[in-house]
PDB file of C-alpha atoms in Angstrom:
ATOM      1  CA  UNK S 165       0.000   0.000   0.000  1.00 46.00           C
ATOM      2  CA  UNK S 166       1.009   3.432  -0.319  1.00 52.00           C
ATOM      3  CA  UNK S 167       1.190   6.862  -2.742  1.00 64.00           C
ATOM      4  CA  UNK S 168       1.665   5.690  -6.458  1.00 75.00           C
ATOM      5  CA  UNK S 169       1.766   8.097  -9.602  1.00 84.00           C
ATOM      6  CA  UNK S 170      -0.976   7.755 -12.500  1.00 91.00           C
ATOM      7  CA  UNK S 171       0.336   7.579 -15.899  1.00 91.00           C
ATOM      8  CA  UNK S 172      -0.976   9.837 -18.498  1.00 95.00           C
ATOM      9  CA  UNK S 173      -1.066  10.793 -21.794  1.00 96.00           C
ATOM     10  CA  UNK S 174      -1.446  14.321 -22.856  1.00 94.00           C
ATOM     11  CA  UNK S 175      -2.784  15.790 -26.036  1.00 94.00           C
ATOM     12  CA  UNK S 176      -4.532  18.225 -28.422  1.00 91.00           C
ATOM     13  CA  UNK S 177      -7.979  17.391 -30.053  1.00 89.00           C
ATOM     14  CA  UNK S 178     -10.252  19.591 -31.740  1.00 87.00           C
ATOM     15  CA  UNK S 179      -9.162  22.518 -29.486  1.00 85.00           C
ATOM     16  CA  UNK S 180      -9.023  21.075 -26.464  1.00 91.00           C
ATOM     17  CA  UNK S 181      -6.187  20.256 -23.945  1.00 93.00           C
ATOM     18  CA  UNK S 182      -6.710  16.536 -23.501  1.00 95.00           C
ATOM     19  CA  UNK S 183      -5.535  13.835 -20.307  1.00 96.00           C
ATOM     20  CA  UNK S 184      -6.016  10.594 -20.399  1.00 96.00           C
ATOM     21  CA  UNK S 185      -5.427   8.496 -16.961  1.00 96.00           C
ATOM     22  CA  UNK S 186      -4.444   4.972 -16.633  1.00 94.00           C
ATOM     23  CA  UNK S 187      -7.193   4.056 -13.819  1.00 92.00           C
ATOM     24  CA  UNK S 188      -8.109   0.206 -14.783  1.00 87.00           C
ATOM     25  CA  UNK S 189      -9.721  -1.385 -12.222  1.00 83.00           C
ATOM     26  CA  UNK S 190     -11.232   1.355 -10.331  1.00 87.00           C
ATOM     27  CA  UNK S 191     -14.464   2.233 -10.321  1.00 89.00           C
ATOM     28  CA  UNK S 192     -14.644   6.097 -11.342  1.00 90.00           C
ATOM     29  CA  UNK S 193     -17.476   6.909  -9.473  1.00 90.00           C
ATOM     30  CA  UNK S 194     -16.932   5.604  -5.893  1.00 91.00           C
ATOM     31  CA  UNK S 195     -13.386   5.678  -5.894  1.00 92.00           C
ATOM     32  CA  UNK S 196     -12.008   9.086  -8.142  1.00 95.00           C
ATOM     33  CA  UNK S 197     -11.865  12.540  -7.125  1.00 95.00           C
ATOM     34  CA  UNK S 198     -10.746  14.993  -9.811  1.00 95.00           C
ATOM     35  CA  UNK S 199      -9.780  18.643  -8.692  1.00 95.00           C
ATOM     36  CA  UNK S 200      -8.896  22.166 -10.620  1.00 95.00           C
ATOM     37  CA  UNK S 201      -7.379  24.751  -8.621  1.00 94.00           C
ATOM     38  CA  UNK S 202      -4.452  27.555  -9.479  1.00 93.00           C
ATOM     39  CA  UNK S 203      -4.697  25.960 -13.190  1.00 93.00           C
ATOM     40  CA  UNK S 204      -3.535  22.769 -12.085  1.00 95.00           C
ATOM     41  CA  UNK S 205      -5.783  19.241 -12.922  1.00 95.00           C
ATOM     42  CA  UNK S 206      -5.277  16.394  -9.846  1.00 96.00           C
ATOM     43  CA  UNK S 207      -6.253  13.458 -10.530  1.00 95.00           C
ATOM     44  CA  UNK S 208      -6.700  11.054  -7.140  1.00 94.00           C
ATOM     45  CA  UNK S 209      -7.735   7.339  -7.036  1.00 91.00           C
ATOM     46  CA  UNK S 210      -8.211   4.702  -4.375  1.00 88.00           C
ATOM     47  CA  UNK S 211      -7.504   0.728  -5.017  1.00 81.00           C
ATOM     48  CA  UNK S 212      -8.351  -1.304  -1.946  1.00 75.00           C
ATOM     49  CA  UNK S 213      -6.894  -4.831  -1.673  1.00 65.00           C
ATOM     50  CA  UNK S 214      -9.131  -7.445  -1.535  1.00 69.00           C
ATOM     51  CA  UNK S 215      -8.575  -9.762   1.661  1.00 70.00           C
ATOM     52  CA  UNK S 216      -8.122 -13.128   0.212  1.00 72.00           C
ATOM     53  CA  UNK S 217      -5.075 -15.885   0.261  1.00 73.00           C
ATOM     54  CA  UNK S 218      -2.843 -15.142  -2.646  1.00 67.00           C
ATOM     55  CA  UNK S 219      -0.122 -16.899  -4.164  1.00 78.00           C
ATOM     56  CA  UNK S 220       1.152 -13.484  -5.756  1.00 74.00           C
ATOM     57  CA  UNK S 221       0.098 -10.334  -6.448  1.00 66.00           C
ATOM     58  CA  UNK S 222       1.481  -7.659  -9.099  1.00 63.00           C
ATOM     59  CA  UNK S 223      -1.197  -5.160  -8.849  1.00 66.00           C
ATOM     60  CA  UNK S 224      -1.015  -1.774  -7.189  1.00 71.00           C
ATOM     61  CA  UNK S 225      -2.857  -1.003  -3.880  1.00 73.00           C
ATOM     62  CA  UNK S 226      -3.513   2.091  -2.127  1.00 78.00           C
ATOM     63  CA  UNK S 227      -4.134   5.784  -3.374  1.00 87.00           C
ATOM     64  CA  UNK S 228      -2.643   6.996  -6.743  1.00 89.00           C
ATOM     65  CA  UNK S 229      -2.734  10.756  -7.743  1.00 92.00           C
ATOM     66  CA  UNK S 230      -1.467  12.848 -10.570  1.00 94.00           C
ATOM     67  CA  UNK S 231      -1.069  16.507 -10.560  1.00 95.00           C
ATOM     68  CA  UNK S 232      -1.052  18.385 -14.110  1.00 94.00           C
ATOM     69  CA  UNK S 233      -0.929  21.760 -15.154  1.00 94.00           C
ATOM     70  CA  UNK S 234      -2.904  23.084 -17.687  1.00 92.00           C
ATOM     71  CA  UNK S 235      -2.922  25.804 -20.314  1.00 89.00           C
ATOM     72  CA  UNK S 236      -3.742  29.333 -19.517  1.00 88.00           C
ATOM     73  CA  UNK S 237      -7.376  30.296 -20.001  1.00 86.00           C
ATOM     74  CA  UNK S 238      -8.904  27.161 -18.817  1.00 88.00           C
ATOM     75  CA  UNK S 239     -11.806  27.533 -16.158  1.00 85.00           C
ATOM     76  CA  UNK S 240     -13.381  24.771 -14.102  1.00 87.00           C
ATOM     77  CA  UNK S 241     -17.010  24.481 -15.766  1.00 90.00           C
ATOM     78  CA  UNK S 242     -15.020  24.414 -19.350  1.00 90.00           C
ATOM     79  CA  UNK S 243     -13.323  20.635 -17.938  1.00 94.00           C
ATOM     80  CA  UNK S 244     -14.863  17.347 -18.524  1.00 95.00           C
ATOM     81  CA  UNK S 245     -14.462  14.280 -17.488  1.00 95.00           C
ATOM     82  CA  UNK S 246     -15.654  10.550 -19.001  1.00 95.00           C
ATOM     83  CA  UNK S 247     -14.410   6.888 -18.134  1.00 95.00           C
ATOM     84  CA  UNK S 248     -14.178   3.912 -20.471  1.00 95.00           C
ATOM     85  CA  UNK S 249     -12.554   0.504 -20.340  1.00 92.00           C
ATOM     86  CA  UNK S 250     -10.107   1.747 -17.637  1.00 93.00           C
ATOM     87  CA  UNK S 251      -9.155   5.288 -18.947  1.00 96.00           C
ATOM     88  CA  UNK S 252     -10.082   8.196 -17.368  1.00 96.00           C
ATOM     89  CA  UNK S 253     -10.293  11.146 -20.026  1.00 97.00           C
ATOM     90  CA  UNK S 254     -10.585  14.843 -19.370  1.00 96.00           C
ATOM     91  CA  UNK S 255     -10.977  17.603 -21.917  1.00 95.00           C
ATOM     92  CA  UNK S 256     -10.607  21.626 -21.088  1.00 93.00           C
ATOM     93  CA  UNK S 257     -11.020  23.890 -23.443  1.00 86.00           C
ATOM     94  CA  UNK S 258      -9.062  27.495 -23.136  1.00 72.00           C
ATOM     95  CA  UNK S 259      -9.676  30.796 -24.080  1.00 59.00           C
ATOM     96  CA  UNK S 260      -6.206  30.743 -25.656  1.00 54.00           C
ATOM     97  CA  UNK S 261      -4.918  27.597 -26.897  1.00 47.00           C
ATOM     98  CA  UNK S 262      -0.877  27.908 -26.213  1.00 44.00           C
ATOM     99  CA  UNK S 263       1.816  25.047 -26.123  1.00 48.00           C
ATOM    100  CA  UNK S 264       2.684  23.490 -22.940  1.00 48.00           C
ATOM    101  CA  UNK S 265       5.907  23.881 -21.702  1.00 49.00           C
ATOM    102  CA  UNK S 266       8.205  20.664 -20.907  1.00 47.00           C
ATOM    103  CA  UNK S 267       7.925  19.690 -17.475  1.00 44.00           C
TER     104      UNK S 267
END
């Protein structure tokens, strides 16, 4: 158990600032939160462990969170979110599209 990162993908679609979030295995809407504050996106998940005998185990308990910023312009009621087949995908729209610096 313990703090693990979320990978992402980040694009550009149709004018939009685009993250998608590895979250398989977690059900979006008991166990996501999704906050935008000071232009940044976080992203947190929980993953409890199931309490069962096991001969092994490779899959990642505990909380997982991802913080990203996002372009300039964007305001909270222009972000959405959707879930499919494990992938959590939010689009936000700007007032000014601009590229993202590295980092």
């Amino acid at each position: 158990m313990g703090e693990h990162l979320i990978r992402v993908e980040e694009s550009e679609e149709d004018g939009a600032y685009v993250v998608k979030a590895e979250l398989r295995g977690i059900d979006p809407d008991k166990d996501v939160e999704i906050t935008f504050e000071g232009g940044v996106l976080t992203v947190h998940a929980e993953r409890s462990e199931e309490k069962k005998e096991k001969q092994r185990s490779e899959f990642r308990y505990g909380s997982f969170t991802r913080s990203i910023r996002l372009p300039e312009g964007v305001k909270e009621q222009e972000i959405t979110a959707s879930y499919d087949n494990g992938v959590l995908t939010v689009k936000a729209r700007s007032v000014r599209s601009r590229s993202r610096p590295d980092g």
